[in-house]
Amino acid sequence: MALLQIAEPGQSEAPHQHKLAVGIDLGTTNSLVASVKSGEAVTLPDFKGEHLLPSVVRYMPCGNIQVGAEARTFASEDPYNTIISVKRLMGRGSEEVNALGDEAPYHFESNDGGMPYIKTTAGAKSPVQVSADILESLVFRAEEALGGELVGAVITVPAYFDDAQRQATKDAAKIANIKVLRLLSEPTAAAVAYGLDQGKEGVIAVYDLGGGTFDISILRLNKGVFEVLSTGGDSALGGDDLDLALAQWMAEQLQIEVSDNSISRYLLEKAKWVKEQLSDADEVEALISLGEENYSLTVTRHQFDALVLPLVKKTIRACRRALKDAAVDAVDVLEVVMVGGSTRVPLVRAEVQAFFGREPHIKIDPDRVVAIGAAIQADVLAGNKPDSDMLLLDVIPLSLGLETMGGLTEKIIHRNTSIPVARAQEFTTYQDGQTAMAIHVVQGERELVSDCRSLARFELRGIPPMAAGAAKIRVTFQVDADGLLGVEAKELTSGVESRIQVKPSYGLGDAEIAEMLKASYLNAAEDKDARALREQQVEADRLIVSLKDALSVDGEKLLNADEREQLGWEIEKLVVLRNGSDVIAIEQGISALSKASDEYASRRMDFNIQKALQGHSVDELGESK
Ligand code: ADP
Ligand code: MG
């Protein structure tokens, strides 16, 4: 019989009432679990004292599973059964997975639904299952460390995660038997960890350079509430790319031929080690042994910095874009928070500091800061701090809308809208006597439905027959705090209604996990890229047209033949770039052309000022010759 616990008179009851809740950072490279203990949020170590759990799972034929560092040691030896960076596959269909190419070097099993299961010696594993295995390991660790059963967890996800990816994360938690108190965006968690929610109101930038991904988020603290103003970044840029650049350079220096996967993984591990040492040391010696051959190579921080500078610059360009999206200037950013192991690279810190013009927060371990913020939030949501009124808001990453006639998208909730949110819009029937309406819910920025991601379809039936355009159907979109969407359609004269909870076209049914990933999705990231491309093209066009216009007015007057020809060439160069699809090249072309036309622009200005002083209008001048 279990003994009843009785508190001593005068002893606080708090320890018995304190509910055990954790924050989980389910990372691409590493995962962590944290909890508030005696009023302080701390990450929880495993029995060996390690806090970071490598997000690696190895499946063995006997059915055993290894998770974490143990599994990672087999990454080169047993690559196909050792799953790394599974977060990249979450909520994605085969098409997208194939597009990942080398980054996902597994054998995939796709069937009619296009499910990207990973073939392992222990059977096909879905990404959701792999994530669940990581979560289970973290929960086990937490329950050991805290000495009790968890009431729930706050799990963090990137701010840009779409419905499918969020749902996949929730499904993984469900398989691992964890109650999800809330999905929280990673940047918001980091800001909370620094207590910025208690600080001065204003704009906060969260720069997160992890292992495989880069995210920049612009938040605003307003009346104690966090809003995400914009998110940006690069889902294929992170510490792994620094490793790759260094590994390739090392192979070149040592004239090593990278003839197979295991050599390349071995070199990557070496490069990672060198990189991490170089965060503290000015130079490092790498010892490499391949078969019979032994090599030694000294790498300096200076050499490393030169190799990775283009990658770091790329993150800074994304910061600039995110600020533009948020419509704020770098000088308006009050606080900069550094997240992710790769922000330990001194060059990264220096570039970020230079760009924002202020020192970033680095006091909390950048690996742990997200988990710590999640733990603080979990503590509040579990009810351990009933008086707290902390409210966190996220945004939706891509617009949500409906298909209308002609296969066009009508956006109901625009991207970067804070959640939770509900928006309604009225529609009407297209034909006389129409009694049903097909509702197709889509996500994306493009105008054509075929270019957007299809989320769900349902029908509203029983509309009383009326003339076309007479029925009034109100469609309401509602996104809850976890970023999940519900859609309701109601015919207002008759009151008939129909609704759907939009899970992506897969989900945990009562059937097996095998039913989970049914649909293949268009690439949400692609939509974002396409949008970025269009924006740059528009900017390029604006510059080209304005220069051509100006040249036709006063080009002959203000430039000599050589100069005119030169500028003509520069314009042609940008025209060519603009017609291509390389966003960065266009961006660079725009600044090149602006620079090339600087002199002309200033001559124009001088000339026009002079003429204006003489009492002539600028237009007159253009025609006067
Ligand atoms: P994720 O969020 O993708 O799981 P993390 O935030 O855990 O990633 O960051 C992992 C990355 O940080 C890896 O690429 C790792 O090599 C890098 N990293 C860890 N420590 C250092 C260090 N001291 N110097 C440079 N990079 C580091
Ligand atoms: Mg991370």
PDB file of N, CA and C in Angstrom, residues 48 54-62 64-84 105-106 121 261-266 269:
ATOM      1  N   LYS A  48      24.877  11.289 -17.592  1.00  0.00           N
ATOM      2  CA  LYS A  48      26.306  11.546 -17.745  1.00  0.00           C
ATOM      3  C   LYS A  48      26.642  13.022 -17.546  1.00  0.00           C
ATOM      4  N   PRO A  54      22.089  15.286 -28.985  1.00  0.00           N
ATOM      5  CA  PRO A  54      22.124  15.356 -30.452  1.00  0.00           C
ATOM      6  C   PRO A  54      20.822  14.765 -31.022  1.00  0.00           C
ATOM      7  N   SER A  55      20.235  15.471 -31.982  1.00  0.00           N
ATOM      8  CA  SER A  55      18.958  15.002 -32.542  1.00  0.00           C
ATOM      9  C   SER A  55      19.238  13.899 -33.564  1.00  0.00           C
ATOM     10  N   VAL A  56      19.726  12.805 -33.090  1.00  0.00           N
ATOM     11  CA  VAL A  56      20.130  11.693 -33.946  1.00  0.00           C
ATOM     12  C   VAL A  56      19.537  10.409 -33.377  1.00  0.00           C
ATOM     13  N   VAL A  57      18.944   9.615 -34.255  1.00  0.00           N
ATOM     14  CA  VAL A  57      18.364   8.348 -33.818  1.00  0.00           C
ATOM     15  C   VAL A  57      18.909   7.232 -34.693  1.00  0.00           C
ATOM     16  N   ARG A  58      19.347   6.159 -34.059  1.00  0.00           N
ATOM     17  CA  ARG A  58      19.829   5.011 -34.833  1.00  0.00           C
ATOM     18  C   ARG A  58      18.934   3.806 -34.565  1.00  0.00           C
ATOM     19  N   TYR A  59      18.510   3.194 -35.658  1.00  0.00           N
ATOM     20  CA  TYR A  59      17.654   2.020 -35.562  1.00  0.00           C
ATOM     21  C   TYR A  59      18.473   0.773 -35.827  1.00  0.00           C
ATOM     22  N   MET A  60      18.324  -0.211 -34.952  1.00  0.00           N
ATOM     23  CA  MET A  60      19.096  -1.445 -35.107  1.00  0.00           C
ATOM     24  C   MET A  60      18.178  -2.606 -35.443  1.00  0.00           C
ATOM     25  N   PRO A  61      18.746  -3.632 -36.087  1.00  0.00           N
ATOM     26  CA  PRO A  61      17.902  -4.733 -36.571  1.00  0.00           C
ATOM     27  C   PRO A  61      17.130  -5.415 -35.445  1.00  0.00           C
ATOM     28  N   CYS A  62      17.727  -5.480 -34.267  1.00  0.00           N
ATOM     29  CA  CYS A  62      17.070  -6.152 -33.159  1.00  0.00           C
ATOM     30  C   CYS A  62      15.846  -5.373 -32.666  1.00  0.00           C
ATOM     31  N   ASN A  64      16.208  -2.420 -31.255  1.00  0.00           N
ATOM     32  CA  ASN A  64      16.685  -1.425 -30.293  1.00  0.00           C
ATOM     33  C   ASN A  64      16.900  -0.083 -30.971  1.00  0.00           C
ATOM     34  N   ILE A  65      16.841   0.943 -30.168  1.00  0.00           N
ATOM     35  CA  ILE A  65      17.006   2.301 -30.676  1.00  0.00           C
ATOM     36  C   ILE A  65      18.058   3.012 -29.844  1.00  0.00           C
ATOM     37  N   GLN A  66      18.947   3.705 -30.521  1.00  0.00           N
ATOM     38  CA  GLN A  66      19.875   4.584 -29.815  1.00  0.00           C
ATOM     39  C   GLN A  66      19.497   6.023 -30.147  1.00  0.00           C
ATOM     40  N   VAL A  67      19.558   6.891 -29.129  1.00  0.00           N
ATOM     41  CA  VAL A  67      19.245   8.299 -29.370  1.00  0.00           C
ATOM     42  C   VAL A  67      20.378   9.151 -28.816  1.00  0.00           C
ATOM     43  N   GLY A  68      20.759  10.172 -29.557  1.00  0.00           N
ATOM     44  CA  GLY A  68      21.728  11.130 -29.030  1.00  0.00           C
ATOM     45  C   GLY A  68      23.166  10.842 -29.426  1.00  0.00           C
ATOM     46  N   ALA A  69      24.072  11.150 -28.499  1.00  0.00           N
ATOM     47  CA  ALA A  69      25.501  11.072 -28.787  1.00  0.00           C
ATOM     48  C   ALA A  69      25.910   9.656 -29.217  1.00  0.00           C
ATOM     49  N   GLU A  70      25.308   8.681 -28.562  1.00  0.00           N
ATOM     50  CA  GLU A  70      25.595   7.291 -28.870  1.00  0.00           C
ATOM     51  C   GLU A  70      25.275   7.014 -30.344  1.00  0.00           C
ATOM     52  N   ALA A  71      24.109   7.471 -30.748  1.00  0.00           N
ATOM     53  CA  ALA A  71      23.701   7.264 -32.140  1.00  0.00           C
ATOM     54  C   ALA A  71      24.622   8.022 -33.091  1.00  0.00           C
ATOM     55  N   ARG A  72      25.011   9.233 -32.672  1.00  0.00           N
ATOM     56  CA  ARG A  72      25.781  10.073 -33.580  1.00  0.00           C
ATOM     57  C   ARG A  72      27.136   9.453 -33.934  1.00  0.00           C
ATOM     58  N   THR A  73      27.690   8.682 -33.010  1.00  0.00           N
ATOM     59  CA  THR A  73      28.993   8.076 -33.312  1.00  0.00           C
ATOM     60  C   THR A  73      28.888   7.091 -34.477  1.00  0.00           C
ATOM     61  N   PHE A  74      27.674   6.676 -34.789  1.00  0.00           N
ATOM     62  CA  PHE A  74      27.512   5.743 -35.906  1.00  0.00           C
ATOM     63  C   PHE A  74      27.156   6.437 -37.219  1.00  0.00           C
ATOM     64  N   ALA A  75      27.143   7.750 -37.181  1.00  0.00           N
ATOM     65  CA  ALA A  75      26.694   8.485 -38.368  1.00  0.00           C
ATOM     66  C   ALA A  75      27.494   8.110 -39.609  1.00  0.00           C
ATOM     67  N   SER A  76      28.808   7.954 -39.483  1.00  0.00           N
ATOM     68  CA  SER A  76      29.551   7.602 -40.693  1.00  0.00           C
ATOM     69  C   SER A  76      29.554   6.102 -40.948  1.00  0.00           C
ATOM     70  N   GLU A  77      29.486   5.341 -39.890  1.00  0.00           N
ATOM     71  CA  GLU A  77      29.586   3.887 -40.031  1.00  0.00           C
ATOM     72  C   GLU A  77      28.284   3.261 -40.542  1.00  0.00           C
ATOM     73  N   ASP A  78      27.195   3.801 -40.060  1.00  0.00           N
ATOM     74  CA  ASP A  78      25.894   3.198 -40.359  1.00  0.00           C
ATOM     75  C   ASP A  78      24.917   4.287 -40.817  1.00  0.00           C
ATOM     76  N   PRO A  79      25.278   4.968 -41.934  1.00  0.00           N
ATOM     77  CA  PRO A  79      24.545   6.190 -42.287  1.00  0.00           C
ATOM     78  C   PRO A  79      23.063   5.979 -42.572  1.00  0.00           C
ATOM     79  N   TYR A  80      22.712   4.850 -43.133  1.00  0.00           N
ATOM     80  CA  TYR A  80      21.313   4.708 -43.555  1.00  0.00           C
ATOM     81  C   TYR A  80      20.355   4.402 -42.416  1.00  0.00           C
ATOM     82  N   ASN A  81      20.897   3.896 -41.315  1.00  0.00           N
ATOM     83  CA  ASN A  81      20.033   3.615 -40.172  1.00  0.00           C
ATOM     84  C   ASN A  81      20.167   4.661 -39.082  1.00  0.00           C
ATOM     85  N   THR A  82      21.039   5.628 -39.342  1.00  0.00           N
ATOM     86  CA  THR A  82      21.287   6.669 -38.347  1.00  0.00           C
ATOM     87  C   THR A  82      20.725   7.975 -38.890  1.00  0.00           C
ATOM     88  N   ILE A  83      19.636   8.401 -38.298  1.00  0.00           N
ATOM     89  CA  ILE A  83      18.886   9.519 -38.883  1.00  0.00           C
ATOM     90  C   ILE A  83      19.288  10.825 -38.205  1.00  0.00           C
ATOM     91  N   ILE A  84      19.807  11.747 -39.015  1.00  0.00           N
ATOM     92  CA  ILE A  84      20.163  13.065 -38.500  1.00  0.00           C
ATOM     93  C   ILE A  84      19.273  14.129 -39.148  1.00  0.00           C
ATOM     94  N   PRO A 105      20.435  11.974 -47.062  1.00  0.00           N
ATOM     95  CA  PRO A 105      21.062  10.895 -47.815  1.00  0.00           C
ATOM     96  C   PRO A 105      20.510   9.518 -47.448  1.00  0.00           C
ATOM     97  N   TYR A 106      19.228   9.430 -47.168  1.00  0.00           N
ATOM     98  CA  TYR A 106      18.684   8.132 -46.790  1.00  0.00           C
ATOM     99  C   TYR A 106      17.984   7.491 -47.960  1.00  0.00           C
ATOM    100  N   THR A 121      16.879  -0.599 -41.179  1.00  0.00           N
ATOM    101  CA  THR A 121      16.948  -2.034 -40.965  1.00  0.00           C
ATOM    102  C   THR A 121      15.834  -2.504 -40.022  1.00  0.00           C
ATOM    103  N   ASN A 261      30.714   8.459 -49.241  1.00  0.00           N
ATOM    104  CA  ASN A 261      29.942   9.068 -48.177  1.00  0.00           C
ATOM    105  C   ASN A 261      30.629   9.047 -46.816  1.00  0.00           C
ATOM    106  N   SER A 262      31.313   7.930 -46.530  1.00  0.00           N
ATOM    107  CA  SER A 262      31.864   7.839 -45.186  1.00  0.00           C
ATOM    108  C   SER A 262      33.090   8.738 -45.046  1.00  0.00           C
ATOM    109  N   ILE A 263      33.869   8.905 -46.136  1.00  0.00           N
ATOM    110  CA  ILE A 263      34.985   9.856 -46.072  1.00  0.00           C
ATOM    111  C   ILE A 263      34.436  11.260 -45.876  1.00  0.00           C
ATOM    112  N   SER A 264      33.377  11.566 -46.609  1.00  0.00           N
ATOM    113  CA  SER A 264      32.862  12.927 -46.498  1.00  0.00           C
ATOM    114  C   SER A 264      32.290  13.173 -45.101  1.00  0.00           C
ATOM    115  N   ARG A 265      31.614  12.198 -44.535  1.00  0.00           N
ATOM    116  CA  ARG A 265      31.111  12.397 -43.171  1.00  0.00           C
ATOM    117  C   ARG A 265      32.253  12.527 -42.164  1.00  0.00           C
ATOM    118  N   TYR A 266      33.303  11.743 -42.383  1.00  0.00           N
ATOM    119  CA  TYR A 266      34.457  11.809 -41.488  1.00  0.00           C
ATOM    120  C   TYR A 266      35.103  13.194 -41.544  1.00  0.00           C
ATOM    121  N   GLU A 269      33.007  15.782 -39.814  1.00  0.00           N
ATOM    122  CA  GLU A 269      33.127  15.746 -38.355  1.00  0.00           C
ATOM    123  C   GLU A 269      34.420  16.423 -37.903  1.00  0.00           C
TER     124      GLU A 269
END
